XYZ file of C-alpha atoms in Angstrom:
596
model
C 65.185 142.546 115.006
C 64.931 140.738 111.618
C 66.959 137.771 111.405
C 69.224 137.513 108.435
C 67.906 135.502 105.479
C 69.044 131.909 105.437
C 70.902 130.880 102.277
C 70.342 127.535 100.761
C 73.246 125.533 99.502
C 73.864 125.264 95.875
C 73.483 121.888 93.935
C 76.456 119.771 93.799
C 77.544 119.477 90.044
C 80.613 118.223 88.492
C 82.136 115.471 86.023
C 81.710 112.408 88.401
C 81.777 111.060 91.857
C 84.359 109.209 93.708
C 84.140 106.847 96.769
C 80.184 106.508 96.327
C 80.179 103.082 94.499
C 79.077 104.645 91.219
C 76.210 106.749 92.709
C 75.861 110.376 91.841
C 74.927 112.388 94.774
C 72.728 115.556 95.156
C 71.888 118.139 97.606
C 68.623 115.848 98.411
C 70.781 113.041 99.492
C 72.305 115.013 102.120
C 68.990 115.914 104.172
C 68.975 115.129 107.402
C 72.650 115.128 107.925
C 75.342 117.690 108.954
C 77.524 118.426 105.859
C 80.757 119.838 105.473
C 81.828 120.755 101.879
C 85.548 120.788 101.394
C 86.816 122.559 98.310
C 90.297 121.289 97.919
C 93.049 120.355 95.122
C 95.668 117.723 95.711
C 98.669 119.944 94.942
C 97.649 122.213 97.909
C 99.518 121.540 101.232
C 96.980 123.406 103.217
C 94.331 121.255 101.653
C 96.208 118.047 102.790
C 96.346 119.540 106.178
C 92.536 120.062 106.162
C 92.048 116.370 105.098
C 93.907 115.294 108.358
C 92.008 117.865 110.409
C 88.704 116.440 109.194
C 89.671 112.821 109.943
C 88.853 113.187 113.721
C 85.527 114.858 113.020
C 84.543 111.902 110.763
C 85.454 109.357 113.503
C 83.781 111.298 116.109
C 80.237 112.003 114.579
C 80.074 108.842 112.298
C 77.089 108.865 109.817
C 75.598 112.315 111.648
C 78.014 114.103 109.680
C 78.932 113.671 105.947
C 81.994 115.233 104.428
C 81.996 115.966 100.668
C 85.062 116.780 98.980
C 84.818 118.933 95.950
C 87.956 118.883 93.955
C 88.793 122.012 92.305
C 91.946 121.913 90.267
C 94.672 124.511 89.985
C 97.142 122.619 87.976
C 96.228 121.133 84.439
C 97.282 117.770 85.582
C 94.664 117.740 88.356
C 91.996 117.843 85.848
C 92.794 114.342 84.745
C 90.197 111.968 86.435
C 92.821 109.179 86.782
C 95.100 111.443 88.483
C 92.344 112.563 90.986
C 91.535 109.047 91.672
C 94.953 108.162 92.588
C 95.246 111.370 94.805
C 92.291 110.273 96.810
C 93.857 106.783 97.433
C 97.246 108.123 98.052
C 95.805 110.567 100.812
C 93.386 108.121 102.247
C 90.346 110.322 101.517
C 87.419 108.254 103.140
C 84.413 110.352 102.040
C 82.521 110.940 98.876
C 84.522 113.249 96.173
C 83.084 115.419 93.375
C 85.196 115.767 90.602
C 84.577 119.453 89.472
C 87.191 120.188 86.642
C 85.341 123.179 85.513
C 84.892 124.590 89.006
C 81.091 124.684 88.625
C 80.126 123.736 92.120
C 83.448 126.206 93.387
C 81.677 129.117 91.604
C 78.137 128.241 92.720
C 79.369 128.404 96.211
C 81.579 131.582 95.626
C 84.571 129.843 96.929
C 87.824 131.841 96.465
C 90.624 130.019 97.957
C 92.101 126.596 98.429
C 91.029 125.283 100.857
C 87.344 126.460 101.644
C 85.057 124.790 104.060
C 81.183 125.078 103.980
C 78.873 123.845 106.718
C 75.296 122.833 105.690
C 72.629 122.216 108.121
C 70.362 118.951 107.751
C 67.714 121.321 106.311
C 70.067 122.311 103.341
C 70.896 125.792 104.507
C 74.616 127.156 104.883
C 75.381 127.851 108.340
C 79.140 128.780 108.034
C 81.732 129.256 105.660
C 85.614 129.430 106.291
C 88.779 129.653 104.409
C 92.251 128.186 104.877
C 93.234 125.332 107.681
C 93.259 125.258 111.349
C 89.499 125.220 111.988
C 88.961 122.084 113.754
C 87.758 123.444 116.853
C 85.251 125.876 115.090
C 83.965 123.063 113.014
C 83.657 120.735 116.053
C 81.701 123.290 117.895
C 79.405 124.099 114.928
C 78.796 120.438 114.045
C 78.144 119.325 117.648
C 75.575 122.030 118.173
C 73.878 121.143 114.797
C 73.912 117.451 115.817
C 72.416 117.993 119.041
C 69.599 120.282 117.831
C 68.512 117.813 115.089
C 68.729 114.819 117.405
C 66.258 116.674 119.684
C 63.812 117.742 117.170
C 64.103 114.294 115.336
C 65.171 115.668 112.205
C 68.615 113.716 112.001
C 69.072 110.783 109.698
C 71.918 108.325 110.235
C 70.475 105.424 108.366
C 72.698 105.091 105.483
C 76.623 106.014 104.739
C 77.208 107.607 101.478
C 80.657 106.564 101.459
C 81.678 103.326 99.584
C 85.452 102.443 99.742
C 87.315 101.268 96.758
C 88.766 97.879 96.966
C 92.553 97.735 98.077
C 95.211 97.197 95.488
C 97.815 94.716 95.373
C 101.304 96.147 94.629
C 104.681 95.975 96.363
C 104.797 99.722 96.921
C 101.886 102.028 97.001
C 102.659 105.830 95.987
C 106.152 105.639 96.971
C 107.564 109.288 97.919
C 111.340 109.349 98.010
C 114.297 106.960 97.715
C 118.014 107.070 98.750
C 120.938 104.519 97.979
C 122.043 102.646 101.283
C 125.604 101.593 101.761
C 126.215 98.352 100.100
C 123.719 99.176 96.917
C 120.422 98.491 98.310
C 117.824 101.286 97.978
C 115.402 102.588 100.921
C 111.984 103.939 99.548
C 109.387 105.866 101.654
C 106.379 103.831 101.009
C 103.997 106.769 101.692
C 100.453 105.541 101.272
C 101.300 102.255 103.315
C 102.999 104.350 106.020
C 106.341 102.433 106.175
C 109.817 102.139 104.677
C 110.836 99.537 102.080
C 114.261 98.426 101.518
C 114.814 96.978 98.024
C 117.738 95.042 96.475
C 119.613 96.752 93.572
C 117.266 95.104 91.236
C 114.715 97.502 92.335
C 112.048 94.924 92.988
C 113.131 92.486 95.594
C 112.110 93.432 98.940
C 114.822 92.834 101.538
C 113.187 94.501 104.656
C 110.418 96.701 105.869
C 110.507 99.207 108.513
C 107.307 100.225 110.076
C 103.960 98.326 110.791
C 102.128 99.822 108.027
C 99.345 101.662 110.077
C 99.151 105.452 110.575
C 100.816 106.474 114.120
C 103.885 107.822 115.461
C 105.209 104.815 117.899
C 108.855 104.671 118.231
C 111.028 101.618 118.886
C 111.449 98.356 117.034
C 107.590 98.226 115.642
C 107.507 101.845 114.610
C 104.851 103.824 112.833
C 104.825 106.554 110.397
C 101.969 108.785 108.600
C 102.818 109.232 105.099
C 106.541 109.528 105.244
C 108.430 111.184 102.419
C 112.144 112.235 102.330
C 115.028 110.277 103.488
C 118.613 111.483 104.411
C 121.798 109.515 105.364
C 123.950 111.053 108.092
C 127.591 111.084 107.610
C 129.385 108.216 109.417
C 130.782 110.137 112.213
C 127.669 111.985 112.864
C 125.677 108.705 112.680
C 128.054 106.920 115.027
C 127.812 109.728 117.812
C 124.022 110.079 117.602
C 123.113 106.298 117.183
C 121.075 106.283 114.283
C 122.003 106.201 110.485
C 119.314 108.170 108.658
C 116.637 110.751 109.202
C 112.956 110.444 107.560
C 110.596 113.345 107.053
C 107.498 111.730 108.782
C 105.185 114.260 106.880
C 101.840 113.877 108.238
C 103.180 113.270 111.842
C 105.043 116.643 111.651
C 108.119 114.978 112.825
C 111.734 114.095 111.898
C 112.415 110.391 112.816
C 115.804 108.871 113.285
C 116.372 105.196 111.795
C 119.114 102.680 112.856
C 119.712 100.531 110.066
C 121.129 97.633 112.086
C 117.766 96.610 113.609
C 115.277 98.923 112.158
C 114.725 100.819 115.574
C 113.032 104.443 115.075
C 113.313 107.244 117.586
C 111.739 110.781 117.005
C 114.424 113.431 117.047
C 112.683 116.620 116.117
C 109.017 117.954 116.226
C 106.273 117.909 119.016
C 103.851 116.187 116.641
C 101.836 119.412 116.594
C 101.560 121.437 113.531
C 103.573 124.716 113.518
C 101.324 127.838 113.824
C 103.852 130.306 115.247
C 107.256 130.488 116.562
C 107.433 129.198 120.111
C 110.767 130.677 121.118
C 113.012 127.506 121.420
C 115.454 125.707 118.973
C 115.509 122.444 121.130
C 114.656 120.019 118.419
C 112.212 117.950 120.250
C 110.264 121.145 121.509
C 109.816 122.959 118.098
C 106.597 122.488 116.271
C 107.126 121.388 112.524
C 104.839 121.639 109.536
C 104.767 118.903 106.636
C 108.508 118.251 106.316
C 108.785 116.904 102.920
C 112.559 116.189 102.110
C 115.980 116.371 103.531
C 119.535 117.108 102.456
C 122.819 117.388 104.277
C 124.356 120.741 103.718
C 126.811 122.966 105.657
C 127.252 120.431 108.259
C 123.529 120.041 109.087
C 120.397 118.569 107.671
C 118.248 121.190 105.580
C 114.548 120.229 105.803
C 111.811 121.041 103.144
C 109.133 122.450 105.437
C 106.550 122.309 102.772
C 103.836 123.218 105.040
C 104.968 126.783 105.837
C 106.941 127.507 102.566
C 110.382 127.628 104.407
C 113.737 125.843 104.693
C 114.532 124.639 108.265
C 117.831 123.154 109.645
C 118.248 120.209 111.873
C 121.594 119.631 113.593
C 121.630 116.071 114.954
C 124.582 116.605 117.171
C 123.371 119.914 118.875
C 119.873 118.539 118.830
C 118.531 121.927 117.617
C 116.174 122.923 114.815
C 114.996 126.102 113.397
C 114.489 128.238 110.231
C 117.152 128.237 107.694
C 115.439 130.128 104.945
C 112.097 131.734 104.175
C 109.447 134.042 105.800
C 106.151 131.773 105.381
C 104.951 134.029 102.577
C 103.896 131.713 99.904
C 105.312 133.122 96.423
C 108.654 133.427 94.648
C 111.258 136.098 95.592
C 115.047 135.596 95.568
C 117.616 137.139 97.786
C 119.120 136.811 101.303
C 117.741 133.679 103.079
C 115.785 135.363 105.805
C 113.978 137.455 102.891
C 113.163 135.019 100.543
C 109.655 133.655 99.509
C 108.957 129.963 98.736
C 105.865 128.125 97.919
C 105.850 124.517 99.228
C 109.538 123.263 98.741
C 109.432 119.696 98.238
C 112.570 118.263 96.939
C 116.487 118.873 98.087
C 119.800 117.753 96.634
C 123.227 119.269 97.597
C 126.762 119.529 95.927
C 129.589 120.941 98.091
C 128.863 124.586 97.341
C 125.194 124.603 96.444
C 121.751 123.589 97.839
C 119.156 122.795 94.903
C 115.643 122.812 95.640
C 112.381 122.407 93.646
C 109.620 124.839 94.748
C 106.538 122.834 93.824
C 103.751 125.523 93.754
C 105.694 127.877 91.811
C 106.804 125.178 89.546
C 110.563 126.396 90.114
C 114.050 125.097 90.455
C 116.180 127.057 92.701
C 119.382 126.895 94.543
C 121.136 128.609 97.561
C 124.769 129.504 97.391
C 126.797 131.673 99.857
C 123.625 132.668 101.605
C 121.382 133.709 98.841
C 118.735 131.955 96.974
C 118.594 132.066 93.153
C 115.770 130.937 90.853
C 117.127 128.733 87.919
C 113.591 127.903 86.298
C 110.181 129.349 87.217
C 108.073 132.020 86.852
C 105.619 132.132 89.969
C 102.669 130.613 91.450
C 100.448 130.754 88.513
C 102.632 130.112 85.324
C 103.498 126.549 84.317
C 103.715 124.060 81.592
C 105.982 122.033 79.544
C 108.449 124.039 77.763
C 112.349 123.477 77.172
C 114.913 125.829 76.155
C 116.608 128.840 77.741
C 115.939 128.635 81.325
C 114.343 132.071 81.599
C 111.465 130.899 79.175
C 111.347 127.226 80.371
C 108.296 125.994 82.175
C 107.653 122.806 84.685
C 104.664 121.629 86.407
C 104.543 121.088 90.240
C 108.032 119.133 90.465
C 108.587 117.194 93.457
C 112.121 115.967 93.371
C 115.685 116.051 91.961
C 119.222 114.799 91.840
C 122.628 116.012 90.765
C 123.865 114.004 87.656
C 127.451 112.890 87.385
C 127.928 115.524 84.722
C 126.703 118.334 86.904
C 123.239 118.698 85.464
C 120.351 118.770 87.599
C 117.661 116.004 86.849
C 114.328 117.151 88.175
C 111.292 114.865 88.532
C 108.723 117.162 86.777
C 105.764 115.497 88.598
C 102.719 116.875 86.868
C 104.227 116.810 83.449
C 105.125 113.049 83.991
C 108.662 113.906 82.820
C 112.338 113.893 83.701
C 113.899 117.146 83.020
C 117.394 118.357 83.032
C 118.743 121.697 83.632
C 122.381 122.557 82.608
C 123.989 125.083 85.137
C 126.691 125.851 82.288
C 124.425 126.528 79.365
C 121.322 127.645 81.403
C 119.117 125.425 79.325
C 116.444 122.977 79.989
C 115.689 119.738 78.346
C 113.513 116.640 78.565
C 115.203 113.217 79.159
C 112.220 111.123 79.477
C 108.505 111.432 79.314
C 105.236 109.558 79.813
C 106.153 108.818 83.528
C 103.485 108.425 86.096
C 103.890 111.238 88.573
C 107.694 110.942 89.152
C 108.359 112.059 92.724
C 112.050 111.690 93.168
C 115.329 110.997 91.336
C 118.409 109.138 92.321
C 121.671 107.840 90.723
C 122.377 104.509 91.384
C 125.551 102.792 89.976
C 125.693 105.234 87.292
C 122.187 104.820 86.383
C 119.244 107.377 86.781
C 116.421 106.001 88.682
C 113.146 107.589 88.953
C 110.416 106.871 91.712
C 107.386 106.589 89.660
C 105.061 107.401 92.308
C 101.590 106.702 90.601
C 102.940 103.506 88.902
C 104.129 102.224 92.422
C 107.492 101.448 91.434
C 111.055 102.451 90.706
C 112.178 102.524 87.146
C 115.243 103.032 85.088
C 113.775 105.264 82.065
C 115.292 105.282 78.525
C 117.034 108.618 78.502
C 117.162 110.661 75.273
C 117.739 114.491 75.195
C 114.856 116.142 73.647
C 113.330 119.820 73.347
C 109.606 120.091 74.112
C 107.683 123.149 73.155
C 104.425 122.685 74.971
C 101.761 124.871 76.334
C 102.154 127.807 78.730
C 99.350 127.378 81.329
C 98.264 130.241 83.714
C 96.074 129.734 86.695
C 93.159 132.249 86.441
C 91.113 133.171 89.248
C 88.251 135.707 89.680
C 89.864 138.856 90.563
C 88.709 141.515 92.909
C 88.375 144.987 91.233
C 90.231 147.645 93.306
C 90.608 151.257 92.681
C 94.029 152.489 91.967
C 96.202 154.281 94.405
C 95.109 154.203 98.183
C 93.439 150.877 99.350
C 92.252 150.248 102.927
C 92.772 146.866 104.156
C 90.744 145.562 107.209
C 91.111 142.115 108.814
C 88.103 141.681 110.802
C 88.430 139.516 113.791
C 86.416 138.938 117.127
C 87.535 136.387 119.785
C 85.569 133.173 120.302
C 83.093 133.105 123.072
C 84.592 133.023 126.421
C 87.995 134.330 125.011
C 89.822 137.704 124.904
C 92.725 139.084 123.213
C 95.993 138.318 125.154
C 98.249 141.223 125.537
C 100.368 139.540 128.242
C 103.559 139.699 126.163
C 102.764 142.583 123.820
C 100.264 142.866 120.842
C 98.346 139.645 120.220
C 97.851 140.912 116.396
C 100.406 140.420 113.725
C 99.366 141.028 109.922
C 101.994 140.578 107.293
C 101.359 141.898 103.765
C 103.128 141.321 100.548
C 102.274 141.110 96.823
C 103.017 139.069 93.833
C 104.666 140.976 91.881
C 106.254 142.944 94.635
C 106.094 146.140 92.538
C 102.228 145.854 92.991
C 102.578 147.735 96.287
C 104.100 151.065 96.529
C 103.742 151.302 100.279
C 102.091 149.239 103.012
C 104.122 145.958 102.651
C 105.577 144.159 105.710
C 104.640 143.280 109.209
C 102.478 145.380 111.518
C 100.448 145.027 114.973
C 97.111 146.452 113.822
C 94.219 144.756 112.112
C 93.737 147.784 109.763
C 96.395 148.978 107.297
C 96.788 151.735 104.624
C 98.077 150.387 101.541
C 98.926 152.367 98.256
C 98.839 150.466 95.019
C 101.763 151.388 92.411
C 101.178 153.088 89.135
C 101.528 150.810 85.874
C 100.700 147.426 87.504
C 97.348 146.232 86.052
C 96.960 143.117 88.370
C 98.587 140.887 90.715
C 97.844 139.094 94.016
C 97.554 140.565 97.423
C 99.139 138.286 100.100
C 97.845 138.573 103.498
C 98.970 136.574 106.796
C 97.195 137.442 109.910
C 97.153 135.814 113.330
C 95.624 136.733 116.826
C 96.535 135.203 120.060
C 93.472 134.942 122.539
C 93.044 133.410 126.133
C 90.366 132.133 128.311
C 88.416 134.929 129.726
C 87.443 133.475 133.023
C 89.132 130.346 133.590
C 91.230 129.500 136.594
C 93.950 128.040 134.444
C 93.280 129.915 131.150
C 94.305 128.143 127.723
C 96.038 130.075 125.062
C 94.797 130.080 121.456
C 96.196 131.162 118.216
C 94.105 131.972 115.069
C 96.177 132.127 111.959
C 94.924 132.517 108.359
C 96.600 133.465 105.074
C 94.765 134.826 101.894
C 96.039 135.195 98.324
C 93.607 137.712 96.883
C 93.905 138.212 93.079
C 93.280 141.814 92.216
C 92.766 144.020 89.066
C 93.185 147.814 89.164
C 89.958 149.585 87.819
C 88.719 153.059 88.413
C 85.490 151.515 89.334
C 87.200 149.234 91.735
C 86.572 149.177 95.710
C 88.705 151.194 97.891
C 88.422 148.892 100.936
C 89.368 145.147 101.155
C 87.680 143.239 104.142
C 88.913 139.793 105.083
C 87.732 137.697 107.894
C 89.942 136.029 110.358
C 87.566 133.503 111.948
C 88.101 132.215 115.452
């Protein structure tokens, strides 16, 4: 039997390198090492999850493994080399990163999704490619086998580290995320890159106190640890008195909610197991549910609503009942309004509430949305791939990856339009959008403090009171374009290819172990075939008159150990956004690989 031809890895080409001490790396520099190439973009929550999945591999294999991040931007702001350098520091990336703004290396490796991972052996050949997150076990097995094989034949080279750390910066805050006003007028800030909370005096500069040791971790008590915390929310006084803590923190990378007692800074975990959500585990007990990158919090309808950025949903947390669960969304990543159990979101990252409305910014759709009477509406935003800096009527206005918002005293909604570096305002009365301030450094949140608008200027590492002046900006409309798969009109066969890992089998104990959910953006692209099913194959029908769109597929398979006395269970889950164009010469079958 003829062995399949081995494919040599493509050369690494881009604009510049980070974390190498000024050295430009090439494929030749990777010889003798096992390499994982991580195609990522810093707006993408799935990419951020992968960064955290790679950390234990970096620690385990040391210099036998080199990870190369190839930054392949989606948003226009992500093409800025200074913004990329800031993101590399913000997220604690401790491996070389290639800045690839024109997607040169992305195309050379035929990457199609954020994130994509490619494993290269010490001889320079590609041995595995996988898209999405949740591949730690597979990567560990592949890398472990390659390291053992090349140690045995003497071809492994661990003599030199390719990573050169940047010198530490000296600022009071480092990439602050969110802020709230505390009783008495102080401001509490999530100092995200330093894994702590900082209490500032009303002058926004003087440090009054610090909660957290400043090192990554999840320890509770009087010497607590956080991991890139973001959102903060005060509880109503009566609720706080009963539960014994005053505010809740979205401890984002720990996938936890933490309760903080302001009197002494004591911290307790109040929701989450610390494991990242992969599927519903059938409980609403707050300490037994898995969460996924909670990013912000707001008190609404007598409970905390949580922006669960990692799975494109809103959740609730009831401190009194000690329960948590889904409040809105289906986990499908897109933009669709309607009843809360049917809506689609894309990385909700900021929340603000009035008595009758919950406002949110949906960062990946660059949208401002709100919940009223159990229904979600979009005020500003056009979808996953359209963004820009355009003011005027809300139907035409555009933002770029907003992360925070606040309700102003006059009823307008102030939006931290992060990647435009601007403070925007939406007027619900006139349904128009204007720009209040520009030239801000990645604003990530807005609060109103003693009548003043305060912006968390994350990339400038400070809180600032900008000079406000209403202006109309008529900027560019950007549209993300990815290579599209040509599909024939009419009937289209979808096949998700899955094979259990060695020693495992599909687990039918509690019904079908397969679930495949299909949707489209725009929804009108599919005449039939949308929805959930329990088969890996499905017949779709593309509607007439729609020239292109994105097919969205979420697949998961449950397996268990085949021979073990106490078999462990495993869940493999993957989601794809496949850009398609309709053409007579297009394919009539689409095959996606769900990799165990």
